[in-house]
């Protein structure tokens, strides 16, 4: 449900970010959140606020795998080292590997979602109408590399946030185990 509620917000954000703000571009339609929202509803209809929702819903599946995947990598490392806790560097490594694997899986969906939400997707010869047609269009025009455009900035944003989140989780977990005096083993 959070995706259904937030997709219109991300649509407006995307349109505001991709609009050419130069004077040569002419009229600017996406200058404020309110005017952008109004412009989208009046030009393409109320339902168009949910463009890209299908990709956003699919993104929930791999993101739900974050902790199970991390726990699997962590368990593998703990078996290797015969210890109960990861070191700080091991937490960093395990969480980085986890997020990189997830990013490899999900980045194509982010690309498709952005293409669907870009208001320019209705202009010119290239049209992004649905998730599947967008997939076919990107693959035909750009091949596999097209699905990974913008990966480096995405990784630079997502990996540190994920590492920090996982690091705090691990430290709180370790503190709880030490406070309780025992370790839950699988």
Coordinates of C-alpha atoms in Angstrom, one line a residue, residues 2-90:
X2 CA 2.9 2.4 0.6
X3 CA 3.8 2.2 -3.1
X4 CA 0.3 3.0 -4.1
X5 CA 0.3 6.1 -1.8
X6 CA 3.8 7.3 -2.7
X7 CA 4.0 6.7 -6.5
X8 CA 2.3 10.0 -7.3
X9 CA 4.9 11.8 -5.1
X10 CA 7.8 10.0 -7.0
X11 CA 6.1 10.8 -10.3
X12 CA 6.0 14.5 -9.5
X13 CA 9.7 14.3 -8.3
X14 CA 10.8 12.6 -11.4
X15 CA 9.0 15.1 -13.7
X16 CA 10.5 18.0 -11.8
X17 CA 14.0 16.5 -12.0
X18 CA 13.9 15.7 -15.8
X19 CA 12.3 18.9 -17.0
X20 CA 14.7 21.2 -18.9
X21 CA 15.0 24.3 -16.8
X22 CA 17.0 26.4 -19.3
X23 CA 15.5 29.5 -20.9
X24 CA 15.9 27.9 -24.3
X25 CA 13.4 25.2 -23.3
X26 CA 10.5 27.6 -23.1
X27 CA 7.6 27.1 -20.8
X28 CA 8.3 25.3 -17.5
X29 CA 5.5 23.2 -16.1
X30 CA 7.0 21.4 -13.2
X31 CA 8.3 24.2 -11.0
X32 CA 6.6 23.4 -7.7
X33 CA 5.0 20.2 -6.2
X34 CA 1.5 21.7 -6.4
X35 CA 1.8 23.1 -9.9
X36 CA 3.3 19.8 -11.1
X37 CA 0.6 17.8 -9.5
X38 CA -2.1 20.0 -11.1
X39 CA -0.3 19.9 -14.5
X40 CA -0.2 16.1 -14.5
X41 CA -3.9 15.7 -13.5
X42 CA -5.2 18.2 -16.0
X43 CA -3.1 17.1 -19.0
X44 CA -3.0 13.3 -18.6
X45 CA -5.7 12.5 -16.1
X46 CA -5.9 11.5 -12.4
X47 CA -4.9 7.9 -13.1
X48 CA -1.6 9.0 -14.7
X49 CA -0.3 9.8 -11.3
X50 CA 0.3 6.1 -10.9
X51 CA 2.6 5.7 -13.9
X52 CA 5.4 3.4 -13.0
X53 CA 3.4 1.7 -10.2
X54 CA 3.9 -1.7 -11.7
X55 CA 7.7 -1.4 -11.6
X56 CA 7.5 0.0 -8.1
X57 CA 5.4 -3.0 -6.9
X58 CA 7.9 -5.4 -8.5
X59 CA 10.8 -3.6 -6.7
X60 CA 9.3 -4.7 -3.4
X61 CA 10.1 -8.3 -4.1
X62 CA 13.9 -8.1 -4.3
X63 CA 14.0 -5.5 -1.5
X64 CA 12.2 -7.9 0.7
X65 CA 15.1 -10.2 0.1
X66 CA 17.7 -7.8 1.6
X67 CA 17.8 -9.2 5.2
X68 CA 17.4 -12.9 4.2
X69 CA 20.2 -12.5 1.7
X70 CA 22.3 -10.6 4.2
X71 CA 21.7 -13.3 6.8
X72 CA 22.7 -16.0 4.4
X73 CA 26.0 -14.3 3.6
X74 CA 26.5 -13.5 7.2
X75 CA 25.9 -17.2 8.3
X76 CA 28.3 -18.4 5.6
X77 CA 31.0 -16.0 6.9
X78 CA 30.4 -17.0 10.6
X79 CA 30.8 -20.7 9.6
X80 CA 34.1 -19.8 7.9
X81 CA 35.5 -17.9 10.9
X82 CA 33.9 -20.1 13.7
X83 CA 32.8 -17.0 15.5
X84 CA 29.5 -15.7 16.8
X85 CA 29.7 -12.1 15.5
X86 CA 31.0 -10.4 12.4
X87 CA 33.7 -7.8 12.8
X88 CA 33.0 -4.3 11.6
X89 CA 34.8 -4.9 8.3
X90 CA 32.9 -8.2 7.8

